[in-house]
Amino acid sequence: MEHALSPTTLIELRRPRPYPAVSVLTPTHRREPENAQDPVRLRNVVAEAKKQLEADPAVSRERRADVARQLDQALAEVDLAHAEDGLVIFAAPGEHQVWSLARSVPERVVVSDTFLTRNLVSAQAAERPFWVLSVSADHVTLWNGGTDRVTEHRADGFPLTRSRENFDAERQERIGDLPSTFRDEGTRHFLREADTAMGRLLRGSPRPLYVTGDTAALAALDEVGGATRDAVHVPRGGLAHGTPDAVWQAVRPLHEAETRKDTAAVARELESARGRRAFAAGVDEVWQNAREGRVRLLAVEENYRVTVRDEGVDHLVPAASGDLDARDDIVDEIVEQCLETGADVRFVPDGALGDARGIAGILRY
């Protein structure tokens, strides 16, 4: 199952497909007893997707069979033992993907000529993704970080491994010669390669960056690098060959502190915007401004969800899930719209926005 959504992947997901492109969404659960319902619910929503294909006169028999087969293959790939809060299946002629999200999604089936991506975009923003670069003299590992975990990123040139010919970092560590290891020109060249690869990735997927390693390794990387110079240093060796859990435990206190600092900064900015009358609050008001591209910063409480429907021109009113024209994922729509117009999107803890009713924005004008 897929987790990390890069800009390149998003562009690929959004390209038009031969009709029908099917998006299947269902909420999932991480723990018992709630997760007992997930297998049945997932099978039912996939069955509903097949039923819609069967009833669609625009879908040929061959295309229907192809997409149904893709849905079955996707279903077989789902690992509910490691479920998060939402699951998205994409299926089209000749292809399928399964995405696990750390954010709940409404149960729905959408048949179109493109995949429904707004829930992926919102989940990615909510995760506050970051990178962790773990360096040693002979190995550099990159980790993809999210809300409560890191996973190894095995792409974009990572991991990097240095040839052990005429080099024995372990022996040098045993005899206490670690500082000279990082003064060695071969080691410095290796670290420079890692910094260059990290710079390329940050240009395409900019995120906060943490760098772990021995003090000597971090100092050497600072001297030879550029892209990693402004990263948060975590003086902890051994993580280039470490486990995801060990890396997460090393960076978790720093990441949580950064999150608290970010939440406080958002609160100050929102309060200042109130005084300048550049402030919007509530789903209806924020939605209107998001559609006009006026939102500069969007703040959303982590578990804020609301179902609405359109009433008149440019107005949303509360609705019950299942109502005619109900929009269950309007918050995700707003998040995607704001990101598309260049807004900064921040997710904050529940209750942090006070009387703003779960969602607020700072306006450009």
Short mmCIF file of C-alpha atoms in Angstrom, two decimals:
data_model
loop_
_atom_site.label_atom_id
_atom_site.label_comp_id
_atom_site.label_asym_id
_atom_site.label_seq_id
_atom_site.Cartn_x
_atom_site.Cartn_y
_atom_site.Cartn_z
CA MET A 1 0.00 0.00 0.00
CA GLU A 2 1.19 3.51 -0.83
CA HIS A 3 1.77 6.18 1.85
CA ALA A 4 3.91 9.06 0.58
CA LEU A 5 2.45 11.45 -1.97
CA SER A 6 5.12 13.36 -3.91
CA PRO A 7 4.36 16.22 -6.33
CA THR A 8 5.38 13.97 -9.24
CA THR A 9 3.06 11.20 -8.08
CA LEU A 10 0.18 13.65 -7.67
CA ILE A 11 0.63 14.93 -11.23
CA GLU A 12 0.56 11.35 -12.49
CA LEU A 13 -2.58 10.53 -10.48
CA ARG A 14 -4.38 13.60 -11.81
CA ARG A 15 -3.84 12.93 -15.50
CA PRO A 16 -6.95 11.87 -17.46
CA ARG A 17 -7.58 8.13 -17.78
CA PRO A 18 -9.58 6.12 -20.30
CA TYR A 19 -13.11 5.97 -18.91
CA PRO A 20 -13.90 4.54 -16.39
CA ALA A 21 -11.41 5.69 -13.73
CA VAL A 22 -12.82 4.41 -10.42
CA SER A 23 -12.01 5.87 -6.99
CA VAL A 24 -13.13 3.78 -4.00
CA LEU A 25 -12.88 5.35 -0.53
CA THR A 26 -13.61 3.84 2.85
CA PRO A 27 -12.72 4.70 6.45
CA THR A 28 -10.57 2.14 8.29
CA HIS A 29 -9.52 1.69 11.91
CA ARG A 30 -6.22 1.01 13.63
CA ARG A 31 -7.51 -0.81 16.72
CA GLU A 32 -10.01 -3.32 18.02
CA PRO A 33 -12.96 -3.56 18.22
CA GLU A 34 -13.61 -0.93 15.50
CA ASN A 35 -11.38 -2.62 12.94
CA ALA A 36 -13.56 -5.78 12.95
CA GLN A 37 -15.97 -4.03 10.57
CA ASP A 38 -13.28 -3.01 8.05
CA PRO A 39 -13.07 -6.20 5.90
CA VAL A 40 -16.85 -6.36 5.36
CA ARG A 41 -17.12 -2.64 4.73
CA LEU A 42 -14.27 -2.74 2.21
CA ARG A 43 -15.76 -5.70 0.30
CA ASN A 44 -19.14 -3.96 0.20
CA VAL A 45 -17.82 -0.70 -1.20
CA VAL A 46 -15.79 -2.55 -3.88
CA ALA A 47 -18.96 -4.51 -4.75
CA GLU A 48 -20.81 -1.18 -5.07
CA ALA A 49 -18.12 0.04 -7.50
CA LYS A 50 -18.60 -3.06 -9.66
CA LYS A 51 -22.38 -2.57 -9.52
CA GLN A 52 -22.03 0.99 -10.79
CA LEU A 53 -19.81 -0.21 -13.64
CA GLU A 54 -22.36 -2.90 -14.53
CA ALA A 55 -25.13 -0.30 -14.73
CA ASP A 56 -23.12 2.25 -16.74
CA PRO A 57 -24.02 2.07 -20.47
CA ALA A 58 -20.87 4.06 -21.35
CA VAL A 59 -18.63 1.20 -20.16
CA SER A 60 -17.98 -1.57 -22.67
CA ARG A 61 -18.00 -5.20 -21.61
CA GLU A 62 -14.23 -5.50 -22.08
CA ARG A 63 -13.50 -2.34 -20.06
CA ARG A 64 -15.88 -3.45 -17.31
CA ALA A 65 -14.10 -6.80 -16.99
CA ASP A 66 -10.68 -5.11 -17.00
CA VAL A 67 -11.52 -2.61 -14.26
CA ALA A 68 -13.32 -5.26 -12.19
CA ARG A 69 -10.15 -7.36 -12.39
CA GLN A 70 -8.07 -4.37 -11.28
CA LEU A 71 -10.40 -3.84 -8.31
CA ASP A 72 -10.02 -7.49 -7.30
CA GLN A 73 -6.22 -7.25 -7.52
CA ALA A 74 -6.25 -4.07 -5.42
CA LEU A 75 -8.48 -5.73 -2.85
CA ALA A 76 -6.03 -8.61 -2.56
CA GLU A 77 -3.19 -6.15 -1.88
CA VAL A 78 -4.93 -4.40 1.01
CA ASP A 79 -3.29 -5.15 4.35
CA LEU A 80 -5.91 -4.27 6.97
CA ALA A 81 -3.60 -5.54 9.71
CA HIS A 82 -1.63 -2.33 9.18
CA ALA A 83 -4.61 -0.09 8.41
CA GLU A 84 -4.58 3.57 9.33
CA ASP A 85 -7.60 5.89 9.23
CA GLY A 86 -8.62 5.76 5.59
CA LEU A 87 -8.18 3.68 2.46
CA VAL A 88 -8.36 4.74 -1.19
CA ILE A 89 -8.34 2.37 -4.17
CA PHE A 90 -7.82 3.70 -7.69
CA ALA A 91 -8.65 1.43 -10.63
CA ALA A 92 -8.74 2.11 -14.36
CA PRO A 93 -8.15 -0.01 -17.47
CA GLY A 94 -4.77 -1.69 -17.03
CA GLU A 95 -3.86 -0.20 -13.64
CA HIS A 96 -4.68 0.03 -9.95
CA GLN A 97 -3.25 1.55 -6.77
CA VAL A 98 -3.99 1.23 -3.06
CA TRP A 99 -3.37 4.18 -0.70
CA SER A 100 -3.40 4.03 3.09
CA LEU A 101 -4.10 7.41 4.73
CA ALA A 102 -3.56 8.69 8.26
CA ARG A 103 -6.79 10.69 7.94
CA SER A 104 -10.36 9.45 7.72
CA VAL A 105 -12.25 9.55 4.42
CA PRO A 106 -15.97 9.31 3.66
CA GLU A 107 -17.23 6.05 2.19
CA ARG A 108 -17.91 6.65 -1.49
CA VAL A 109 -17.42 5.47 -5.06
CA VAL A 110 -16.62 7.93 -7.85
CA VAL A 111 -16.57 6.90 -11.53
CA SER A 112 -15.02 9.48 -13.84
CA ASP A 113 -12.16 9.99 -16.28
CA THR A 114 -9.78 11.10 -13.48
CA PHE A 115 -9.04 9.80 -10.00
CA LEU A 116 -10.33 11.63 -6.93
CA THR A 117 -7.17 12.99 -5.26
CA ARG A 118 -8.37 15.61 -2.77
CA ASN A 119 -8.45 13.17 0.17
CA LEU A 120 -4.83 12.16 -0.53
CA VAL A 121 -3.77 15.80 -0.71
CA SER A 122 -5.50 16.65 2.57
CA ALA A 123 -4.08 13.59 4.34
CA GLN A 124 -0.58 14.48 3.17
CA ALA A 125 -0.93 18.03 4.50
CA ALA A 126 -2.32 16.74 7.81
CA GLU A 127 0.64 14.41 8.28
CA ARG A 128 3.09 17.35 8.28
CA PRO A 129 5.64 15.23 6.37
CA PHE A 130 9.37 15.59 7.00
CA TRP A 131 12.63 13.98 5.96
CA VAL A 132 15.25 12.34 8.18
CA LEU A 133 18.74 11.88 6.74
CA SER A 134 20.89 9.43 8.72
CA VAL A 135 24.59 9.66 7.90
CA SER A 136 27.67 7.61 8.67
CA ALA A 137 31.07 7.37 7.00
CA ASP A 138 29.99 4.57 4.67
CA HIS A 139 26.20 4.62 4.53
CA VAL A 140 23.46 7.26 4.21
CA THR A 141 19.80 6.38 4.67
CA LEU A 142 16.81 8.64 4.01
CA TRP A 143 13.57 8.26 5.97
CA ASN A 144 10.13 9.55 5.08
CA GLY A 145 8.46 10.92 8.22
CA GLY A 146 4.79 11.44 9.07
CA THR A 147 2.47 11.86 12.04
CA ASP A 148 3.58 8.81 14.03
CA ARG A 149 6.19 6.92 12.05
CA VAL A 150 9.09 6.96 9.61
CA THR A 151 9.63 4.60 6.69
CA GLU A 152 12.73 4.18 4.58
CA HIS A 153 12.74 6.12 1.31
CA ARG A 154 14.42 3.88 -1.28
CA ALA A 155 14.42 6.17 -4.31
CA ASP A 156 16.04 9.38 -5.60
CA GLY A 157 19.52 7.93 -5.11
CA PHE A 158 18.98 6.64 -1.57
CA PRO A 159 20.35 4.78 0.25
CA LEU A 160 23.95 5.71 -0.57
CA THR A 161 26.69 3.20 0.21
CA ARG A 162 30.42 3.83 0.04
CA SER A 163 32.75 1.15 -1.23
CA ARG A 164 34.68 -0.48 1.60
CA GLU A 165 37.83 -0.82 -0.49
CA ASN A 166 40.73 0.63 1.54
CA PHE A 167 38.24 1.72 4.17
CA ASP A 168 37.24 0.25 7.52
CA ALA A 169 35.01 2.67 9.46
CA GLU A 170 34.26 0.08 12.16
CA ARG A 171 37.95 -0.40 12.93
CA GLN A 172 38.54 3.34 13.07
CA GLU A 173 35.64 3.69 15.50
CA ARG A 174 37.07 0.89 17.69
CA ILE A 175 40.48 2.57 17.93
CA GLY A 176 38.99 5.97 18.64
CA ASP A 177 39.91 7.49 15.29
CA LEU A 178 36.41 8.60 14.28
CA PRO A 179 37.22 12.33 13.87
CA SER A 180 40.00 11.57 11.37
CA THR A 181 37.59 9.36 9.45
CA PHE A 182 35.51 12.42 8.67
CA ARG A 183 38.57 14.47 7.74
CA ASP A 184 39.39 11.89 5.08
CA GLU A 185 38.79 13.32 1.61
CA GLY A 186 37.03 10.17 0.44
CA THR A 187 34.55 10.41 3.30
CA ARG A 188 33.98 14.11 2.68
CA HIS A 189 33.34 13.42 -1.00
CA PHE A 190 30.81 10.74 0.00
CA LEU A 191 28.99 13.15 2.31
CA ARG A 192 29.00 15.80 -0.42
CA GLU A 193 27.27 13.32 -2.74
CA ALA A 194 24.62 12.72 -0.08
CA ASP A 195 24.08 16.47 0.35
CA THR A 196 23.72 16.93 -3.43
CA ALA A 197 21.16 14.11 -3.67
CA MET A 198 19.24 15.58 -0.72
CA GLY A 199 19.25 19.01 -2.38
CA ARG A 200 17.73 17.61 -5.56
CA LEU A 201 14.98 15.91 -3.58
CA LEU A 202 14.21 19.00 -1.47
CA ARG A 203 13.75 21.10 -4.60
CA GLY A 204 11.02 18.73 -5.78
CA SER A 205 9.61 17.75 -2.37
CA PRO A 206 10.38 20.52 0.12
CA ARG A 207 9.89 19.48 3.76
CA PRO A 208 11.51 20.06 7.14
CA LEU A 209 14.73 18.06 7.37
CA TYR A 210 16.37 16.34 10.36
CA VAL A 211 19.91 14.93 10.09
CA THR A 212 21.14 12.22 12.46
CA GLY A 213 24.70 11.05 12.97
CA ASP A 214 27.75 11.16 15.23
CA THR A 215 28.90 14.66 16.16
CA ALA A 216 31.91 14.33 13.86
CA ALA A 217 29.68 13.23 10.97
CA LEU A 218 27.32 16.17 11.44
CA ALA A 219 30.22 18.63 11.62
CA ALA A 220 31.76 17.23 8.43
CA LEU A 221 28.41 17.37 6.61
CA ASP A 222 28.04 21.02 7.66
CA GLU A 223 31.46 21.82 6.23
CA VAL A 224 30.96 20.18 2.83
CA GLY A 225 27.19 20.51 2.38
CA GLY A 226 24.75 23.17 1.39
CA ALA A 227 21.25 21.70 1.23
CA THR A 228 21.58 20.09 4.66
CA ARG A 229 23.18 23.06 6.43
CA ASP A 230 19.89 24.45 7.76
CA ALA A 231 18.57 21.05 8.89
CA VAL A 232 17.83 20.24 12.52
CA HIS A 233 20.75 18.18 13.86
CA VAL A 234 20.12 15.08 15.96
CA PRO A 235 23.50 13.92 17.39
CA ARG A 236 22.75 10.22 17.42
CA GLY A 237 24.95 7.70 15.62
CA GLY A 238 24.07 4.26 14.29
CA LEU A 239 20.77 5.21 12.66
CA ALA A 240 22.06 4.94 9.09
CA HIS A 241 21.80 1.19 9.73
CA GLY A 242 18.97 1.55 12.24
CA THR A 243 15.32 0.51 12.34
CA PRO A 244 12.40 2.82 11.52
CA ASP A 245 11.30 2.74 15.17
CA ALA A 246 14.76 3.74 16.42
CA VAL A 247 14.84 6.67 14.00
CA TRP A 248 11.32 7.76 14.99
CA GLN A 249 12.16 7.67 18.70
CA ALA A 250 15.28 9.78 18.05
CA VAL A 251 13.48 12.55 16.16
CA ARG A 252 10.08 12.39 17.87
CA PRO A 253 10.79 14.83 20.75
CA LEU A 254 12.18 17.42 18.34
CA HIS A 255 9.34 16.95 15.87
CA GLU A 256 6.70 17.30 18.59
CA ALA A 257 8.41 20.44 19.90
CA GLU A 258 8.42 21.92 16.38
CA THR A 259 4.71 21.08 16.05
CA ARG A 260 3.89 22.88 19.31
CA LYS A 261 5.91 25.89 18.22
CA ASP A 262 4.18 25.92 14.84
CA THR A 263 0.72 25.76 16.47
CA ALA A 264 1.55 28.72 18.70
CA ALA A 265 2.80 30.70 15.70
CA VAL A 266 -0.42 29.98 13.78
CA ALA A 267 -2.50 31.17 16.76
CA ARG A 268 -0.56 34.46 16.85
CA GLU A 269 -0.97 34.99 13.11
CA LEU A 270 -4.72 34.34 13.28
CA GLU A 271 -5.14 36.78 16.17
CA SER A 272 -3.23 39.43 14.26
CA ALA A 273 -5.39 38.82 11.17
CA ARG A 274 -8.54 39.40 13.25
CA GLY A 275 -7.29 42.87 14.10
CA ARG A 276 -6.57 43.63 10.43
CA ARG A 277 -9.94 42.28 9.33
CA ALA A 278 -8.11 39.73 7.17
CA PHE A 279 -9.69 36.78 8.95
CA ALA A 280 -12.27 34.17 7.89
CA ALA A 281 -13.80 31.47 10.10
CA GLY A 282 -16.26 28.63 9.67
CA VAL A 283 -16.59 26.31 6.70
CA ASP A 284 -18.95 28.53 4.66
CA GLU A 285 -16.89 31.70 4.94
CA VAL A 286 -13.57 29.93 4.41
CA TRP A 287 -14.94 28.01 1.40
CA GLN A 288 -16.08 31.23 -0.30
CA ASN A 289 -12.68 32.83 0.14
CA ALA A 290 -10.83 29.65 -0.89
CA ARG A 291 -12.72 29.53 -4.19
CA GLU A 292 -11.66 33.11 -4.89
CA GLY A 293 -8.01 32.32 -4.11
CA ARG A 294 -7.98 34.79 -1.23
CA VAL A 295 -6.70 32.46 1.51
CA ARG A 296 -3.03 32.98 2.37
CA LEU A 297 -2.93 30.65 5.39
CA LEU A 298 -5.47 27.95 6.20
CA ALA A 299 -5.68 26.45 9.69
CA VAL A 300 -7.70 23.25 10.25
CA GLU A 301 -8.20 21.28 13.45
CA GLU A 302 -6.88 17.75 12.96
CA ASN A 303 -10.15 15.86 13.33
CA TYR A 304 -12.52 18.52 12.06
CA ARG A 305 -15.14 17.06 9.70
CA VAL A 306 -18.46 18.47 8.60
CA THR A 307 -21.05 17.47 6.01
CA VAL A 308 -22.68 20.26 4.02
CA ARG A 309 -24.68 20.92 0.89
CA ASP A 310 -24.95 23.92 -1.42
CA GLU A 311 -27.74 26.39 -0.78
CA GLY A 312 -28.07 29.11 -3.35
CA VAL A 313 -24.97 30.70 -4.84
CA ASP A 314 -21.68 30.23 -2.96
CA HIS A 315 -23.24 29.19 0.34
CA LEU A 316 -22.94 25.97 2.30
CA VAL A 317 -25.34 24.79 4.99
CA PRO A 318 -25.10 21.82 7.38
CA ALA A 319 -26.42 18.51 6.05
CA ALA A 320 -26.64 14.88 7.07
CA SER A 321 -24.41 12.30 5.43
CA GLY A 322 -26.43 10.61 2.73
CA ASP A 323 -28.59 13.65 1.99
CA LEU A 324 -29.07 14.54 -1.65
CA ASP A 325 -26.07 16.60 -2.83
CA ALA A 326 -24.33 16.16 0.56
CA ARG A 327 -20.60 16.88 0.53
CA ASP A 328 -18.95 14.73 3.18
CA ASP A 329 -15.37 15.78 2.50
CA ILE A 330 -15.79 19.53 2.07
CA VAL A 331 -12.84 20.14 4.44
CA ASP A 332 -10.57 18.12 2.15
CA GLU A 333 -11.92 20.09 -0.83
CA ILE A 334 -11.02 23.34 0.90
CA VAL A 335 -7.53 22.08 1.78
CA GLU A 336 -6.86 21.04 -1.82
CA GLN A 337 -8.25 24.30 -3.21
CA CYS A 338 -6.07 26.37 -0.88
CA LEU A 339 -2.93 24.40 -1.74
CA GLU A 340 -3.71 24.82 -5.45
CA THR A 341 -3.80 28.61 -5.01
CA GLY A 342 -0.51 28.70 -3.07
CA ALA A 343 -1.83 28.95 0.48
CA ASP A 344 0.07 27.67 3.48
CA VAL A 345 -2.02 24.89 5.09
CA ARG A 346 -1.52 24.03 8.77
CA PHE A 347 -3.28 21.34 10.78
CA VAL A 348 -3.51 22.10 14.50
CA PRO A 349 -4.72 20.11 17.54
CA ASP A 350 -8.47 19.86 18.15
CA GLY A 351 -9.77 22.87 20.06
CA ALA A 352 -6.82 25.09 19.11
CA LEU A 353 -9.00 27.39 16.98
CA GLY A 354 -11.53 28.19 19.70
CA ASP A 355 -14.57 30.02 18.38
CA ALA A 356 -13.40 29.67 14.77
CA ARG A 357 -15.41 26.42 14.63
CA GLY A 358 -12.72 24.06 13.41
CA ILE A 359 -11.41 25.97 10.40
CA ALA A 360 -10.04 29.46 9.83
CA GLY A 361 -8.11 31.41 7.25
CA ILE A 362 -5.89 34.47 6.92
CA LEU A 363 -6.78 36.41 3.77
CA ARG A 364 -4.47 37.92 1.20
CA TYR A 365 -6.66 41.00 0.69
#
